[in-house]
CSV table of C-alpha atoms in Angstrom, one decimal:
chain,number,residue,atom,x,y,z
A,267,MET,CA,10.3,-0.8,-53.1
A,268,LYS,CA,10.5,-2.0,-49.8
A,269,ARG,CA,8.3,-0.5,-46.6
A,270,PHE,CA,9.6,-0.2,-43.5
A,271,PHE,CA,8.1,0.1,-40.2
A,272,LEU,CA,9.0,2.2,-36.5
A,273,PHE,CA,7.6,2.6,-33.7
A,274,LEU,CA,8.6,5.2,-31.5
A,275,LEU,CA,7.6,5.2,-27.7
A,276,LEU,CA,7.8,8.5,-25.8
A,277,LEU,CA,8.1,9.2,-22.2
A,278,LEU,CA,8.3,12.4,-21.6
A,279,PRO,CA,7.8,15.0,-18.4
A,280,ALA,CA,4.5,16.2,-17.5
A,281,PHE,CA,5.2,19.3,-18.0
A,282,ALA,CA,7.0,19.5,-21.5
A,283,PHE,CA,4.7,19.1,-23.8
A,284,SER,CA,1.0,20.6,-24.9
A,285,GLN,CA,-1.6,17.8,-23.5
A,286,GLN,CA,-2.6,18.3,-27.5
A,287,LEU,CA,0.4,16.2,-28.5
A,288,ASN,CA,-0.9,13.9,-26.4
A,289,GLY,CA,-1.1,10.3,-28.4
A,290,LEU,CA,-0.3,7.9,-31.3
A,291,TRP,CA,0.7,10.5,-34.4
A,292,TYR,CA,1.3,8.6,-38.5
A,293,GLY,CA,4.0,9.2,-41.2
A,294,VAL,CA,5.7,7.9,-44.7
A,295,VAL,CA,9.2,9.0,-45.3
A,296,ASP,CA,10.8,8.8,-48.7
A,297,LEU,CA,14.3,8.5,-48.1
A,298,PRO,CA,16.5,7.9,-50.8
A,299,SER,CA,16.2,4.0,-51.5
A,300,ALA,CA,12.8,3.1,-48.8
A,301,ARG,CA,9.6,3.8,-47.8
A,302,MET,CA,10.0,4.4,-44.3
A,303,GLY,CA,5.9,4.6,-42.4
A,304,ILE,CA,6.4,5.8,-38.1
A,305,HIS,CA,4.4,5.5,-35.8
A,306,ILE,CA,5.7,7.7,-32.6
A,307,TYR,CA,3.7,7.3,-29.3
A,308,LEU,CA,3.5,10.8,-27.3
A,309,THR,CA,2.7,10.0,-23.4
A,310,PRO,CA,3.4,12.3,-20.6
A,311,ALA,CA,4.8,10.8,-17.2
A,312,LYS,CA,4.7,11.4,-13.6
A,313,SER,CA,7.6,14.1,-12.6
A,314,GLY,CA,10.4,12.3,-12.4
A,315,TYR,CA,10.5,9.8,-15.4
A,316,ALA,CA,13.1,9.6,-17.2
A,317,SER,CA,12.9,10.2,-21.1
A,318,ARG,CA,12.2,7.0,-22.7
A,319,VAL,CA,11.9,6.0,-26.4
A,320,TYR,CA,12.1,2.5,-27.8
A,321,GLY,CA,12.0,1.8,-31.1
A,322,LEU,CA,11.2,-1.3,-33.8
A,323,TRP,CA,12.9,-0.8,-36.9
A,324,LEU,CA,11.6,-4.0,-39.8
A,325,GLY,CA,10.2,-5.6,-36.6
A,326,SER,CA,13.3,-6.3,-34.9
A,327,ASN,CA,15.5,-3.9,-33.8
A,328,ARG,CA,15.2,-1.3,-30.9
A,329,ILE,CA,16.3,2.1,-32.2
A,330,GLU,CA,17.4,4.3,-29.2
A,331,VAL,CA,16.6,8.0,-29.6
A,332,LYS,CA,18.9,10.4,-28.2
A,333,ASN,CA,16.6,13.9,-27.2
A,334,VAL,CA,13.6,14.7,-27.0
A,335,LEU,CA,12.5,18.5,-26.7
A,336,VAL,CA,9.5,19.4,-26.5
A,337,GLU,CA,8.1,23.3,-26.3
A,338,GLY,CA,4.8,24.1,-26.7
A,339,ASP,CA,3.6,23.0,-30.4
A,340,SER,CA,7.1,21.9,-31.3
A,341,VAL,CA,8.4,18.7,-30.6
A,342,GLU,CA,11.7,17.6,-31.9
A,343,ILE,CA,13.0,13.6,-32.2
A,344,LYS,CA,17.1,12.4,-32.5
A,345,ALA,CA,17.6,9.6,-32.8
A,346,LYS,CA,20.4,7.9,-31.2
A,347,GLY,CA,23.1,6.8,-33.7
A,348,ARG,CA,21.3,6.6,-36.9
A,349,GLY,CA,21.7,9.9,-37.9
A,350,MET,CA,17.5,10.5,-37.9
A,351,THR,CA,15.7,13.6,-37.2
A,352,PHE,CA,12.6,14.5,-37.0
A,353,LYS,CA,11.2,18.7,-36.4
A,354,GLY,CA,7.8,19.3,-36.0
A,355,ARG,CA,4.8,21.1,-35.3
A,356,LEU,CA,1.0,20.6,-34.4
A,357,ILE,CA,-0.8,22.4,-36.9
A,358,THR,CA,-4.4,21.0,-36.5
A,359,PRO,CA,-5.4,19.0,-33.1
A,360,ASP,CA,-4.8,15.9,-35.3
A,361,SER,CA,-2.3,16.8,-38.2
A,362,ILE,CA,1.8,17.6,-37.7
A,363,CYS,CA,4.0,18.9,-39.6
A,364,GLY,CA,7.9,19.3,-40.3
A,365,GLU,CA,11.0,18.0,-41.8
A,366,ALA,CA,13.0,14.4,-40.9
A,367,SER,CA,16.5,14.7,-41.9
A,368,HIS,CA,18.4,11.1,-42.3
A,369,ASN,CA,22.0,11.7,-42.7
A,370,GLU,CA,22.8,14.1,-45.4
A,371,ASN,CA,18.3,13.5,-46.6
A,372,VAL,CA,16.5,16.6,-45.7
A,373,MET,CA,12.8,15.5,-46.4
A,374,PRO,CA,8.8,17.0,-45.7
A,375,VAL,CA,6.7,14.7,-43.4
A,376,SER,CA,3.7,15.0,-41.7
A,377,PHE,CA,1.6,13.2,-39.4
A,378,LYS,CA,-1.8,12.0,-38.2
A,379,ARG,CA,-3.1,11.2,-35.1
A,380,VAL,CA,-4.0,7.8,-35.2
A,381,PRO,CA,-7.8,6.9,-33.1
A,382,ARG,CA,-7.9,6.3,-29.6
A,383,PRO,CA,-11.8,5.8,-29.4
A,384,GLN,CA,-11.2,4.7,-25.7
A,385,THR,CA,-8.2,6.4,-24.9
A,386,PRO,CA,-9.4,7.2,-21.3
A,387,GLN,CA,-10.0,11.5,-21.0
A,388,GLN,CA,-10.0,14.3,-18.1
A,389,PRO,CA,-11.5,15.0,-16.1
A,390,PHE,CA,-11.6,11.8,-14.4
A,391,ARG,CA,-14.5,11.5,-12.0
A,392,TYR,CA,-12.2,9.6,-9.5
A,393,GLN,CA,-9.6,10.4,-7.0
A,394,GLU,CA,-6.5,8.9,-8.8
A,395,GLN,CA,-3.8,8.7,-6.3
A,396,GLU,CA,0.3,7.3,-6.9
A,397,VAL,CA,1.3,4.7,-4.4
A,398,PHE,CA,4.6,2.9,-3.6
A,399,PHE,CA,4.3,-1.1,-1.8
A,400,SER,CA,7.2,-3.9,-1.5
A,401,GLY,CA,7.9,-6.2,-3.5
A,402,GLY,CA,8.5,-9.4,-3.5
A,403,SER,CA,12.0,-9.2,-2.3
A,404,ASP,CA,13.8,-6.4,-0.3
A,405,SER,CA,15.4,-4.4,-3.2
A,406,VAL,CA,11.9,-4.1,-4.9
A,407,ARG,CA,9.9,-1.5,-4.4
A,408,LEU,CA,6.8,-1.2,-7.0
A,409,ALA,CA,5.8,1.6,-7.9
A,410,GLY,CA,1.8,1.9,-9.2
A,411,THR,CA,-1.1,4.0,-9.8
A,412,PHE,CA,-4.0,3.5,-6.6
A,413,THR,CA,-8.0,4.3,-8.5
A,414,LEU,CA,-10.7,5.2,-5.7
A,415,PRO,CA,-14.3,6.1,-6.4
A,416,HIS,CA,-15.2,10.2,-5.8
A,417,TYR,CA,-17.5,8.8,-2.6
A,418,GLY,CA,-16.4,7.7,0.4
A,419,GLY,CA,-16.9,4.5,1.9
A,420,LYS,CA,-14.8,0.6,1.3
A,421,HIS,CA,-15.4,-0.3,-1.6
A,422,PRO,CA,-15.2,-3.7,-4.5
A,423,ALA,CA,-11.0,-3.7,-5.7
A,424,VAL,CA,-9.0,-5.0,-8.1
A,425,LEU,CA,-5.7,-5.4,-8.8
A,426,LEU,CA,-4.5,-5.1,-12.9
A,427,LEU,CA,-1.3,-7.4,-13.8
A,428,SER,CA,-0.1,-7.2,-17.2
A,429,SER,CA,1.0,-9.1,-19.8
A,430,GLY,CA,4.0,-11.4,-20.6
A,431,GLY,CA,7.4,-8.9,-20.6
A,432,PRO,CA,8.3,-5.6,-18.9
A,433,GLN,CA,5.6,-3.6,-18.6
A,434,ASN,CA,4.8,-0.7,-17.2
A,435,ARG,CA,0.7,-0.2,-14.9
A,436,ASN,CA,-0.7,0.6,-18.1
A,437,ASN,CA,0.3,-2.4,-19.9
A,438,GLU,CA,1.4,-0.5,-22.4
A,439,MET,CA,1.4,-2.5,-26.1
A,440,SER,CA,1.2,-0.5,-29.4
A,441,GLY,CA,0.1,2.9,-28.6
A,442,HIS,CA,-2.5,1.4,-26.5
A,443,GLU,CA,-3.2,1.1,-22.8
A,444,PRO,CA,-6.0,-1.3,-21.5
A,445,ASN,CA,-5.2,-1.6,-17.8
A,446,ARG,CA,-5.4,2.2,-17.9
A,447,LEU,CA,-8.7,1.7,-19.7
A,448,LEU,CA,-10.1,-1.1,-17.2
A,449,ALA,CA,-8.7,1.3,-14.7
A,450,ASP,CA,-10.8,4.1,-15.5
A,451,ARG,CA,-14.5,1.7,-16.2
A,452,LEU,CA,-13.6,-0.5,-13.1
A,453,THR,CA,-13.5,2.9,-11.2
A,454,ARG,CA,-16.3,4.9,-12.2
A,455,LYS,CA,-18.8,1.7,-11.3
A,456,GLY,CA,-17.5,1.5,-8.1
A,457,TYR,CA,-14.5,-0.1,-7.5
A,458,ALA,CA,-11.1,0.7,-6.0
A,459,VAL,CA,-8.2,-0.4,-8.9
A,460,LEU,CA,-4.3,-0.7,-8.7
A,461,ARG,CA,-1.8,-1.8,-11.4
A,462,TYR,CA,1.5,-1.0,-11.1
A,463,ASP,CA,5.0,-0.8,-13.1
A,464,ASP,CA,6.5,-4.4,-12.9
A,465,ARG,CA,9.8,-4.1,-11.6
A,466,GLY,CA,12.8,-2.9,-13.1
A,467,VAL,CA,10.0,-0.3,-15.1
A,468,SER,CA,9.5,3.2,-14.9
A,469,HIS,CA,9.0,4.1,-11.7
A,470,SER,CA,9.5,0.4,-9.8
A,471,THR,CA,12.7,-1.0,-9.1
A,472,GLY,CA,14.6,-4.0,-9.4
A,473,ASN,CA,15.4,-5.9,-12.1
A,474,TYR,CA,13.2,-7.7,-15.3
A,475,ALA,CA,16.8,-8.8,-16.6
A,476,ILE,CA,16.9,-11.7,-14.2
A,477,ALA,CA,13.7,-12.0,-12.7
A,478,THR,CA,11.8,-15.6,-13.5
A,479,VAL,CA,8.1,-16.3,-12.5
A,480,PRO,CA,8.3,-17.3,-9.2
A,481,ASP,CA,9.4,-13.2,-8.9
A,482,LEU,CA,6.7,-12.2,-10.5
A,483,TYR,CA,4.0,-13.9,-8.4
A,484,ALA,CA,5.9,-12.5,-5.4
A,485,ASP,CA,5.4,-8.9,-6.6
A,486,ALA,CA,2.2,-9.7,-7.6
A,487,ARG,CA,1.0,-11.5,-3.9
A,488,SER,CA,2.5,-7.9,-2.7
A,489,ALA,CA,0.3,-5.7,-4.9
A,490,CYS,CA,-2.8,-8.2,-3.1
A,491,VAL,CA,-2.0,-7.8,0.1
A,492,TRP,CA,-1.1,-3.9,-0.5
A,493,LEU,CA,-4.9,-3.3,-2.1
A,494,SER,CA,-6.0,-5.7,0.7
A,495,GLU,CA,-5.1,-3.1,3.2
A,496,GLN,CA,-5.9,-0.1,2.6
A,497,GLU,CA,-8.3,1.5,5.0
A,498,GLN,CA,-11.0,1.7,1.6
A,499,VAL,CA,-11.2,-1.1,0.6
A,500,ASP,CA,-13.6,-4.7,1.6
A,501,ALA,CA,-11.5,-7.1,2.0
A,502,ASN,CA,-13.8,-10.3,1.5
A,503,ARG,CA,-14.6,-8.2,-1.9
A,504,ILE,CA,-10.6,-9.0,-4.0
A,505,TYR,CA,-10.2,-9.5,-7.2
A,506,ILE,CA,-8.0,-10.4,-9.4
A,507,ILE,CA,-8.0,-8.8,-14.2
A,508,GLY,CA,-4.6,-10.7,-15.6
A,509,HIS,CA,-3.6,-10.9,-20.0
A,510,SER,CA,-2.1,-13.4,-21.1
A,511,GLU,CA,1.3,-13.5,-18.3
A,512,GLY,CA,-0.9,-11.7,-15.8
A,513,GLY,CA,-4.1,-14.1,-16.1
A,514,LEU,CA,-1.3,-17.6,-15.2
A,515,LEU,CA,-0.8,-14.8,-12.1
A,516,ALA,CA,-3.5,-14.7,-11.8
A,517,CYS,CA,-4.8,-18.0,-11.0
A,518,MET,CA,-1.5,-18.8,-8.9
A,519,LEU,CA,-3.1,-16.4,-6.9
A,520,ALA,CA,-6.2,-17.6,-6.7
A,521,SER,CA,-5.5,-20.7,-6.2
A,522,ASP,CA,-2.2,-20.2,-3.4
A,523,MET,CA,-4.8,-17.0,-1.6
A,524,PRO,CA,-7.9,-17.7,-0.1
A,525,GLU,CA,-9.0,-14.2,0.1
A,526,VAL,CA,-9.5,-13.4,-3.8
A,527,ALA,CA,-12.9,-13.2,-4.0
A,528,GLY,CA,-13.0,-13.8,-8.5
A,529,VAL,CA,-10.7,-13.8,-12.0
A,530,VAL,CA,-10.7,-12.6,-14.8
A,531,LEU,CA,-8.5,-14.3,-17.0
A,532,LEU,CA,-7.8,-12.7,-20.3
A,533,SER,CA,-6.0,-14.8,-23.5
A,534,VAL,CA,-5.1,-17.1,-20.4
A,535,PRO,CA,-2.5,-19.8,-21.5
A,536,ALA,CA,-4.4,-23.2,-19.9
A,537,ILE,CA,-2.5,-26.1,-21.6
A,538,PRO,CA,1.2,-26.5,-20.6
A,539,ILE,CA,3.7,-23.5,-21.7
A,540,LYS,CA,5.8,-26.1,-23.8
A,541,GLU,CA,2.8,-27.4,-26.1
A,542,LEU,CA,1.8,-23.2,-25.6
A,543,LEU,CA,5.1,-21.9,-27.2
A,544,LEU,CA,5.6,-24.9,-30.1
A,545,HIS,CA,1.5,-24.3,-31.0
A,546,GLN,CA,2.1,-20.4,-31.3
A,547,ARG,CA,5.9,-21.3,-33.4
A,548,ARG,CA,4.1,-23.7,-36.1
A,549,THR,CA,0.8,-21.2,-37.1
A,550,LEU,CA,2.6,-18.1,-37.0
A,551,MET,CA,5.2,-19.8,-39.5
A,552,SER,CA,2.4,-21.7,-41.6
A,553,LEU,CA,0.8,-18.1,-41.6
A,554,GLN,CA,4.0,-16.4,-43.6
A,555,GLY,CA,3.4,-19.6,-45.7
A,556,VAL,CA,6.8,-22.0,-44.1
A,557,PRO,CA,6.6,-25.2,-46.4
A,558,GLU,CA,5.9,-28.0,-43.1
A,559,GLU,CA,8.6,-29.9,-43.9
A,560,LEU,CA,10.9,-27.1,-42.1
A,561,ILE,CA,8.2,-26.1,-39.6
A,562,THR,CA,8.4,-29.4,-38.5
A,563,VAL,CA,12.2,-29.1,-38.4
A,564,ASN,CA,11.5,-26.1,-36.4
A,565,GLU,CA,9.2,-27.8,-34.2
A,566,GLU,CA,11.7,-30.5,-33.0
A,567,LEU,CA,14.5,-28.5,-32.5
A,568,ASN,CA,12.3,-26.5,-30.0
A,569,ARG,CA,10.6,-28.8,-28.5
A,570,LEU,CA,14.4,-30.0,-27.6
A,571,LEU,CA,15.6,-26.6,-26.3
A,572,TYR,CA,12.0,-26.3,-24.3
A,573,THR,CA,13.3,-29.9,-22.9
A,574,TRP,CA,16.1,-28.8,-22.0
A,575,ALA,CA,15.7,-24.8,-20.7
A,576,ALA,CA,12.7,-26.8,-18.5
A,577,ASP,CA,15.5,-28.8,-16.9
A,578,THR,CA,17.2,-28.3,-13.5
A,579,ILE,CA,21.0,-28.2,-15.9
A,580,ASP,CA,22.9,-25.2,-14.2
A,581,ASN,CA,22.7,-22.4,-17.1
A,582,ASP,CA,26.7,-23.6,-18.3
A,583,THR,CA,25.7,-26.8,-18.5
A,584,LEU,CA,22.6,-25.0,-20.8
A,585,LYS,CA,25.0,-22.9,-22.8
A,586,ALA,CA,26.9,-25.5,-23.8
A,587,MET,CA,24.7,-28.3,-25.1
A,588,ILE,CA,23.1,-25.4,-27.3
A,589,THR,CA,25.8,-24.3,-28.7
A,590,GLU,CA,27.3,-28.4,-29.1
A,591,HIS,CA,23.5,-29.0,-30.7
A,592,MET,CA,22.9,-25.8,-33.0
A,593,THR,CA,26.9,-26.0,-34.7
A,594,GLN,CA,26.0,-29.2,-36.1
A,595,PHE,CA,22.3,-28.4,-37.4
A,596,TYR,CA,23.4,-25.8,-39.1
A,597,GLN,CA,26.9,-27.2,-40.5
A,598,GLU,CA,24.3,-30.2,-41.5
A,599,ARG,CA,21.9,-28.6,-43.6
A,600,TYR,CA,23.1,-24.7,-44.4
A,601,ASP,CA,26.8,-25.4,-46.5
A,602,ASP,CA,26.6,-21.8,-47.3
A,603,MET,CA,27.1,-20.7,-43.8
A,604,THR,CA,30.6,-19.2,-42.1
A,605,GLU,CA,32.3,-20.1,-38.9
A,606,SER,CA,31.0,-16.7,-38.2
A,607,ASP,CA,27.2,-16.7,-38.6
A,608,ILE,CA,27.1,-20.2,-37.3
A,609,GLU,CA,29.0,-18.2,-33.8
A,610,ALA,CA,25.8,-15.6,-34.7
A,611,GLY,CA,23.1,-18.3,-35.0
A,612,CYS,CA,24.3,-19.6,-31.6
A,613,SER,CA,24.4,-16.7,-30.5
A,614,ARG,CA,20.7,-15.4,-30.4
A,615,THR,CA,19.5,-19.3,-30.0
A,616,VAL,CA,21.3,-19.3,-26.3
A,617,SER,CA,20.0,-15.7,-24.8
A,618,LEU,CA,16.9,-16.2,-25.8
A,619,VAL,CA,17.0,-20.3,-24.3
A,620,VAL,CA,19.9,-19.7,-21.1
A,621,ASN,CA,16.7,-16.7,-19.2
A,622,ASN,CA,15.7,-16.6,-15.9
A,623,TRP,CA,12.0,-15.4,-17.0
A,624,PHE,CA,11.6,-18.2,-19.9
A,625,ARG,CA,13.8,-21.0,-18.1
A,626,SER,CA,10.8,-20.4,-15.4
A,627,PHE,CA,8.0,-19.9,-17.9
A,628,VAL,CA,8.6,-23.1,-19.9
A,629,ARG,CA,8.3,-24.6,-17.1
A,630,LEU,CA,4.7,-23.5,-16.4
A,631,VAL,CA,2.3,-26.5,-16.3
A,632,PRO,CA,-0.8,-24.6,-16.1
A,633,GLU,CA,-3.9,-26.6,-15.7
A,634,GLU,CA,-1.8,-27.6,-12.3
A,635,TYR,CA,-3.4,-24.3,-10.7
A,636,ILE,CA,-6.6,-23.9,-12.5
A,637,SER,CA,-7.7,-27.2,-11.2
A,638,GLU,CA,-7.4,-25.3,-7.7
A,639,ILE,CA,-9.0,-22.1,-8.1
A,640,LYS,CA,-12.3,-22.3,-6.4
A,641,CYS,CA,-13.7,-18.2,-6.5
A,642,PRO,CA,-15.7,-17.6,-9.3
A,643,VAL,CA,-13.6,-17.8,-12.1
A,644,LEU,CA,-14.4,-15.5,-15.9
A,645,ALA,CA,-12.1,-16.7,-19.2
A,646,VAL,CA,-12.1,-14.5,-21.9
A,647,TYR,CA,-10.5,-15.5,-25.1
A,648,GLY,CA,-10.9,-14.1,-28.9
A,649,ASN,CA,-10.8,-16.7,-31.5
A,650,LYS,CA,-7.9,-14.7,-33.8
A,651,ASP,CA,-5.0,-15.0,-30.7
A,652,LEU,CA,-2.7,-15.9,-33.6
A,653,MET,CA,0.3,-16.4,-29.7
A,654,VAL,CA,-2.5,-18.6,-27.6
A,655,ASP,CA,-5.6,-21.0,-29.3
A,656,ALA,CA,-9.1,-19.8,-28.3
A,657,ALA,CA,-10.1,-23.6,-29.3
A,658,ARG,CA,-7.1,-25.8,-27.1
A,659,ASN,CA,-6.3,-22.9,-23.8
A,660,ALA,CA,-10.6,-22.7,-23.4
A,661,ASP,CA,-10.6,-26.9,-23.6
A,662,ALA,CA,-8.3,-27.4,-21.6
A,663,LEU,CA,-9.6,-24.4,-19.1
A,664,MET,CA,-13.0,-26.2,-18.6
A,665,ASN,CA,-12.1,-29.5,-18.3
A,666,ARG,CA,-9.7,-28.2,-15.4
A,667,LEU,CA,-12.0,-25.8,-13.7
A,668,PRO,CA,-15.7,-26.7,-14.9
A,669,SER,CA,-17.5,-24.4,-12.9
A,670,ALA,CA,-15.5,-21.3,-14.7
A,671,GLU,CA,-17.6,-18.7,-17.7
A,672,VAL,CA,-15.7,-19.6,-20.4
A,673,HIS,CA,-16.1,-16.9,-23.3
A,674,ARG,CA,-14.6,-17.4,-27.3
A,675,LEU,CA,-14.9,-14.4,-29.0
A,676,PRO,CA,-15.7,-14.2,-33.1
A,677,GLY,CA,-13.3,-11.7,-34.8
A,678,LEU,CA,-11.0,-11.4,-31.7
A,679,ASN,CA,-7.5,-10.9,-31.3
A,680,HIS,CA,-5.1,-11.7,-28.7
A,681,LEU,CA,-4.9,-8.4,-27.0
A,682,LEU,CA,-9.0,-9.0,-27.8
A,683,GLN,CA,-9.2,-6.0,-30.4
A,684,PRO,CA,-11.5,-6.3,-33.0
A,685,ALA,CA,-8.8,-8.4,-34.9
A,686,ARG,CA,-7.7,-7.1,-38.9
A,687,GLY,CA,-6.9,-9.7,-41.5
A,688,GLU,CA,-5.5,-12.8,-39.6
A,689,GLY,CA,-5.5,-11.5,-36.1
A,690,GLY,CA,-1.1,-10.5,-36.1
A,691,THR,CA,0.9,-9.1,-33.5
A,692,ALA,CA,1.6,-6.2,-36.7
A,693,ASP,CA,-2.1,-5.2,-37.0
A,694,TYR,CA,-2.5,-3.7,-33.5
A,695,ILE,CA,-1.1,-0.7,-33.2
A,696,HIS,CA,-3.4,0.6,-36.5
A,697,ILE,CA,-6.5,-1.5,-34.6
A,698,PRO,CA,-7.9,1.7,-33.4
A,699,ILE,CA,-10.2,0.0,-30.8
A,700,THR,CA,-8.4,-0.6,-27.4
A,701,MET,CA,-10.4,-3.2,-26.4
A,702,ASP,CA,-13.7,-4.5,-27.7
A,703,GLU,CA,-16.3,-3.4,-26.0
A,704,GLN,CA,-18.5,-6.7,-25.9
A,705,VAL,CA,-15.3,-7.8,-23.2
A,706,LEU,CA,-15.0,-4.9,-20.9
A,707,GLU,CA,-19.4,-5.6,-21.0
A,708,LEU,CA,-18.4,-9.2,-20.0
A,709,ILE,CA,-15.6,-8.2,-17.0
A,710,LEU,CA,-18.3,-5.6,-15.6
A,711,ARG,CA,-21.1,-7.8,-15.7
A,712,HIS,CA,-19.6,-10.4,-13.8
A,713,LEU,CA,-17.2,-7.8,-11.0
A,714,GLU,CA,-21.4,-6.5,-10.4
A,715,ASP,CA,-23.0,-9.6,-9.5
A,716,TRP,CA,-19.6,-11.1,-7.9
A,717,SER,CA,-19.8,-8.0,-5.4
A,718,LYS,CA,-23.2,-8.6,-4.6
A,719,ARG,CA,-22.3,-12.6,-3.3
A,720,GLU,CA,-21.9,-12.4,0.3
A,721,ARG,CA,-18.7,-13.7,1.1
A,722,THR,CA,-17.6,-14.0,5.0
A,723,PRO,CA,-14.0,-13.3,5.6
């Protein structure tokens, strides 16, 4: 019997439900035709946030939720266009019991709380402020959270930059909130910390779908400038921490802004992005048991597509080139593909390749920015990272910036969690730890050392 997985992320008004329902829950529903594992993530948002739900079915299709109702210790969730409803009640602090209905079928289901031992818990011994500032263009207004130590004076400050894709200020992924964790640990140690929603996400205005890497860089630069202008911040001690693509933005800022006093790069790409993506794809296909012959064919195809995407040809011309090439590719290799199948395949490829962000991303050569960094750098990689190969990228970074302190930590995945198995992305949600404590200790130790150094404007 196949096992299905559904991940629901619920953002609800903070007044809507008991704090006891917050967090990640897991349950299993036995449908007539399948067994479905369900992850539900309940997170209160600031007043005014719209309710949003994201679902993942069989690892690909997003499921929208039509209605979410929470009253006291009870919750009701209705999936849009799926004929699925869940009703349940908090029985103990760590269990929810109820029933799930799918079309005409009604089945009992219970959920157990998934531990997240590092999630910051109130009361917080620091100030937390909702802030707004201009982004990289006049039409973008970024929203974020600014945390400050409870005592006065000017504090060293940290800007947190999220991973790739449209991320909220907490860099929320698979039921984990690494930026929230970092902000909590850093602020408790005396740092002012800014984290913000990407343009077009949550409270930030703008449209992420049409953003390029330079647009996201402009937003990050605006955030860094805003942070430096706050009266509670020591402008000579501003540090940046970025994960993955956020680490790339941190490199760009550090190479361009002399006021940046240090950067922490977590799982950051350091080889040309085209090569990174090809290696990433090869690694994942190999782990899935795909024959080498097919991996090579796929690699040759992607290399061509990435080269075209990185070119300066206009989008319409690129679409036509991809459609013509993919049509021929399918016709030569798959006799059983219908015309509609070929059209669908071409359309999927075009949507993945012909978009502003991807075309700007695949052009990046990180070494160009890394070699220009003058401030102290700490880089951390996990040797079970399937997205950003630790050996290749750590070596590239050290070659371009010998002064950087680079750590390759055994057993950690791309999120710098203790990996399960090979370190695959599907395992992130099942791992209780958001970020390994040795990584947090490295970050805090280096920031403390840097902040003690004499630095003039």
